[in-house]
Coordinates of C-alpha atoms in Angstrom, one line a residue:
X104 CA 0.0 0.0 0.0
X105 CA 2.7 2.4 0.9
X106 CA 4.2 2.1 -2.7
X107 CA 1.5 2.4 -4.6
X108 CA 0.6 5.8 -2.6
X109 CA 4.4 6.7 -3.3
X110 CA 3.7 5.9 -6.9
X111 CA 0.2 8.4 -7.2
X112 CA 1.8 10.9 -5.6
X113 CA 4.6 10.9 -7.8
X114 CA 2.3 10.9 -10.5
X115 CA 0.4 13.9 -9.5
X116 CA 3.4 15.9 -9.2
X117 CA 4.4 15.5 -12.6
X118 CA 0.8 15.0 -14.3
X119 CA -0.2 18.6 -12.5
X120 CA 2.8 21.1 -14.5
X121 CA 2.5 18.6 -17.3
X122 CA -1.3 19.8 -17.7
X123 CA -0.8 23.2 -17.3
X124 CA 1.7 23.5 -19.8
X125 CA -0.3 21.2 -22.9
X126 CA -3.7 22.0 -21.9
X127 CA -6.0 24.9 -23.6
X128 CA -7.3 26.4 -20.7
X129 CA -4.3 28.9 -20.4
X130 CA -3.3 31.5 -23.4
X131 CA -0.3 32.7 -23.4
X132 CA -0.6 36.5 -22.4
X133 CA 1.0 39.7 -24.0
X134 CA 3.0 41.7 -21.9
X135 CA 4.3 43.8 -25.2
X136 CA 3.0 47.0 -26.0
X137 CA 1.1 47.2 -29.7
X138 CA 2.9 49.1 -32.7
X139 CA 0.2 51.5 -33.9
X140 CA 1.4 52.4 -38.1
X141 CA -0.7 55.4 -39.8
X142 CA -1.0 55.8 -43.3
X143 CA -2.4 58.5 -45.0
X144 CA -3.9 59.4 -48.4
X145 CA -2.1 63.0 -48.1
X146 CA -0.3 65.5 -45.3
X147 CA -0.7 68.6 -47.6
X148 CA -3.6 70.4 -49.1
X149 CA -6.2 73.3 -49.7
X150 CA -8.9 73.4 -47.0
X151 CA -11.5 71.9 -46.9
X152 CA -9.0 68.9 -47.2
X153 CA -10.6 65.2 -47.3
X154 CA -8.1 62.6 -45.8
X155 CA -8.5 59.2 -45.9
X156 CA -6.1 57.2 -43.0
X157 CA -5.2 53.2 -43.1
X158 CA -4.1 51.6 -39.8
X159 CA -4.0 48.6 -41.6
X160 CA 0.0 48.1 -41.0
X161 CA 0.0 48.3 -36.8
X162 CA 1.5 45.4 -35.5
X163 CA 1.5 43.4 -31.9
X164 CA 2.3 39.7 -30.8
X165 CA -1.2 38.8 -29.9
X166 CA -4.2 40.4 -31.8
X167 CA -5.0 44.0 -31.1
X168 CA -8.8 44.6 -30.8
X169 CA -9.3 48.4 -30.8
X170 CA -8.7 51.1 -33.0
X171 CA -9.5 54.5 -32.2
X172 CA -8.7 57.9 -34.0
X173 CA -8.5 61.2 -33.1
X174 CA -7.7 65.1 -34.4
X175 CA -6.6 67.6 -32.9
X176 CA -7.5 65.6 -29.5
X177 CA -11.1 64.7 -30.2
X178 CA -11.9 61.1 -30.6
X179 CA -13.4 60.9 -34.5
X180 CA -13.2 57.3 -35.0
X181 CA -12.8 53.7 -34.0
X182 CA -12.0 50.7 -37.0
X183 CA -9.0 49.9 -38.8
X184 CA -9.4 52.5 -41.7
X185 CA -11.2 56.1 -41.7
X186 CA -11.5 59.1 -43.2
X187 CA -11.8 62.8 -42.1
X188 CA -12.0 66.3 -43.2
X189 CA -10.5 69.4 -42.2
X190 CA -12.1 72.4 -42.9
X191 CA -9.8 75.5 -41.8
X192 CA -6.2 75.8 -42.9
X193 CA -3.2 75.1 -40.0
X194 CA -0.7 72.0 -38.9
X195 CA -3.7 69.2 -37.5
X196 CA -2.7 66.6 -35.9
X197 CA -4.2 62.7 -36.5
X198 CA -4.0 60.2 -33.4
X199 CA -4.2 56.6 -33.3
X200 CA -4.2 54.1 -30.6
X201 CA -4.0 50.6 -30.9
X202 CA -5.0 48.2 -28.2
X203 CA -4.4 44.7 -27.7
X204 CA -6.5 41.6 -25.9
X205 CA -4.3 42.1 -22.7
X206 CA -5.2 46.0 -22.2
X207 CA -1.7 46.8 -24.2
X208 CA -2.1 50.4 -25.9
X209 CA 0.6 52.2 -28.6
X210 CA -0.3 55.3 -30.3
X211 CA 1.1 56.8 -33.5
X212 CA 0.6 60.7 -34.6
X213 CA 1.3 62.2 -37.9
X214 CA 0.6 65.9 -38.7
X215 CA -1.6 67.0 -41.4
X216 CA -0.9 70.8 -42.9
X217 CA -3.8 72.7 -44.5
X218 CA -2.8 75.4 -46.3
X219 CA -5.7 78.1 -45.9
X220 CA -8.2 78.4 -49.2
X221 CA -8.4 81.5 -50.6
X222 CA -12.2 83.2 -50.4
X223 CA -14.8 83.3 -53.5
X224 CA -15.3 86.8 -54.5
X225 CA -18.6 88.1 -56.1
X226 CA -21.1 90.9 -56.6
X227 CA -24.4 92.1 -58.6
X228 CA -25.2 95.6 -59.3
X229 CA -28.4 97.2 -59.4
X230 CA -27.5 99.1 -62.2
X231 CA -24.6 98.2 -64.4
X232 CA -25.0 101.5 -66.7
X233 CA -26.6 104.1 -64.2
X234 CA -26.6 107.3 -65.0
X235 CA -24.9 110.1 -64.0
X236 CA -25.6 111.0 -60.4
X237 CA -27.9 108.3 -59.4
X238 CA -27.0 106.0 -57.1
X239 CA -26.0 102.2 -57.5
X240 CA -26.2 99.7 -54.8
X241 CA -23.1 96.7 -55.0
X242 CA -24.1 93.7 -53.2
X243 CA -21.4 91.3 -52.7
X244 CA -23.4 88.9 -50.1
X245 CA -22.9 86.3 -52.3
X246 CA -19.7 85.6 -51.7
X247 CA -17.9 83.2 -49.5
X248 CA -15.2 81.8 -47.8
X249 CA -14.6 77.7 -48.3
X250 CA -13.6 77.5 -44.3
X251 CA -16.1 79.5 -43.4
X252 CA -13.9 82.2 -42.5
X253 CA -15.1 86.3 -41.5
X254 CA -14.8 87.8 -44.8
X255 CA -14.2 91.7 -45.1
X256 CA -14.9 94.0 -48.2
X257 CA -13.0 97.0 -50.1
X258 CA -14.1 98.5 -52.9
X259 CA -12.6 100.6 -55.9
X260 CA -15.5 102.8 -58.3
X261 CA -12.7 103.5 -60.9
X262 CA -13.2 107.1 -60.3
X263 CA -10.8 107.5 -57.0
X264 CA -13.6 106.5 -54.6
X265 CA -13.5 103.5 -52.5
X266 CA -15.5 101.6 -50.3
X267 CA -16.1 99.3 -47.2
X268 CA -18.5 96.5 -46.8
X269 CA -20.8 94.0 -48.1
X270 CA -23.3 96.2 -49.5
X271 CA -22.3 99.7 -50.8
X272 CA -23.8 102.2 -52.7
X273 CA -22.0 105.0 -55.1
X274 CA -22.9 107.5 -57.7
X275 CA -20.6 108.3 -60.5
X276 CA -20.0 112.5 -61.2
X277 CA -18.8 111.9 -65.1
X278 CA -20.1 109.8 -67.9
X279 CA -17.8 107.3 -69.0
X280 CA -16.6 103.6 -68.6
X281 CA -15.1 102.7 -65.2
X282 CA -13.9 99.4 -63.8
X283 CA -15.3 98.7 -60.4
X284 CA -13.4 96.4 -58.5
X285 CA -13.9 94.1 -55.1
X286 CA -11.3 92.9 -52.8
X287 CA -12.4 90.0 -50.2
X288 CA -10.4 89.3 -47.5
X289 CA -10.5 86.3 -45.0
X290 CA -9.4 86.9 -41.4
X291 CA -6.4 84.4 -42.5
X292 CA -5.2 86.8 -44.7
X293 CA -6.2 84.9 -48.3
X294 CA -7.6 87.4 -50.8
X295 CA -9.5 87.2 -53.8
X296 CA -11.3 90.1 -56.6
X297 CA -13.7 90.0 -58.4
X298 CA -14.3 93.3 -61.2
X299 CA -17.2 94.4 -63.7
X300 CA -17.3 97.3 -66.0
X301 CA -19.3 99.8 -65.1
X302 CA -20.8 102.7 -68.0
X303 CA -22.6 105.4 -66.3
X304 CA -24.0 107.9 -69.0
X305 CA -25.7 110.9 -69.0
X306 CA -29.5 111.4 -69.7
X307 CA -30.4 114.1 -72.7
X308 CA -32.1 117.4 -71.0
X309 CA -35.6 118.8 -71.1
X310 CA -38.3 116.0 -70.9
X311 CA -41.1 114.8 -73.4
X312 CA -40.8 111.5 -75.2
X313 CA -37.1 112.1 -75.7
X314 CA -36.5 113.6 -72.3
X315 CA -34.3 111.5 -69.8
X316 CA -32.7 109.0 -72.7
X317 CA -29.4 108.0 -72.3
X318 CA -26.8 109.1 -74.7
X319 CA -24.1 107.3 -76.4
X320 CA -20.9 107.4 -74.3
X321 CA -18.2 109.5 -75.4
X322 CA -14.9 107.6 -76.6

């Protein structure tokens, strides 16, 4: 009896490592940190720039679970590929972190610059051959800025009077062809102009039916 107790016990001691070390209950754990790799469709551009990023190529010895992306500090994203826009022009930065099964986290950052889009510039006139003395209202409300920028407004009549604003309104001393020109400026400092010709002529005197006619310009 005593050696076959001597003979179990002996058993057990090896049958018990033996076990742990074939059996499946046990995975092997991870104690190295993720690689996190980001590639990028571009890292240069005109705002509003679209920017599609790829993950794809992070790395780790176990399988990493979690992807999670972020610009500028704000999470945007989780998934191995995304995409995001930036919409004002600076350096931006794009985040991400990998994590692994065991809790393991690496984070890559690459920075994205956005050069700043110049504005759209564009007007109407109420009159685009007003006569002499009577007022004409330029509206440039229409245009815009692709970041969304403040926009500000300078004008040149062509006759040595200028202008400030989105709406303006001028009336022209001397018949005659004049170039009216716009300026728009973002608060970035990107310009743009727009310009339209502008022939203001002078009404005949005395009234009737041909009273108040327009006369040809003078060349």
């Amino acid at each position: 009896m005593r050696t076959t107790r001597r003979v179990l016990w002996k058993w057990a001691a090896v049958a018990a490592p033996l076990a742990l070390l074939s059996g499946c209950e046990i995975a092997p754990s991870s104690d190295r940190a993720p690689e996190a790799v980001i590639e990028a469709s571009s890292l240069r551009g005109s705002a509003p720039l679209a920017v599609r990023f790829d993950g794809s190529r992070s790395s780790d010895d176990a399988d990493i679970v979690i992807y999670e992306w972020s610009f500028d500090g704000a999470v945007g994203a989780t998934g191995v590929r995304c995409a995001h826009t930036f919409g004002t022009g600076g350096t931006h930065t794009a985040a991400l972190t990998v994590l692994d099964a065991a809790g393991n986290a690496g984070t890559a950052r690459v920075d994205v610059q956005v050069d700043n889009a110049p504005p759209l510039a564009s007007f109407r006139l109420s009159d685009g051959a007003p006569w002499v003395h009577a007022p004409m209202t330029a509206d440039a409300t229409g245009s815009l800025d692709p970041e969304g920028l403040a926009l500000t407004f300078r004008w040149d009549f062509g006759d040595g009077a200028t202008a400030e604003g989105a709406v303006v309104s001028h009336a022209y001393d001397e018949e005659g062809a004049y170039t009216l020109t716009l300026v728009v400026r973002d608060v970035a400092g990107a310009e743009a102009t727009a310009d339209h010709r502008v022939l203001v002529q002078k009404p005949l005197p005395g009234g009737g039916c041909g009273g108040n006619r327009p006369v040809p310009l003078r060349r």
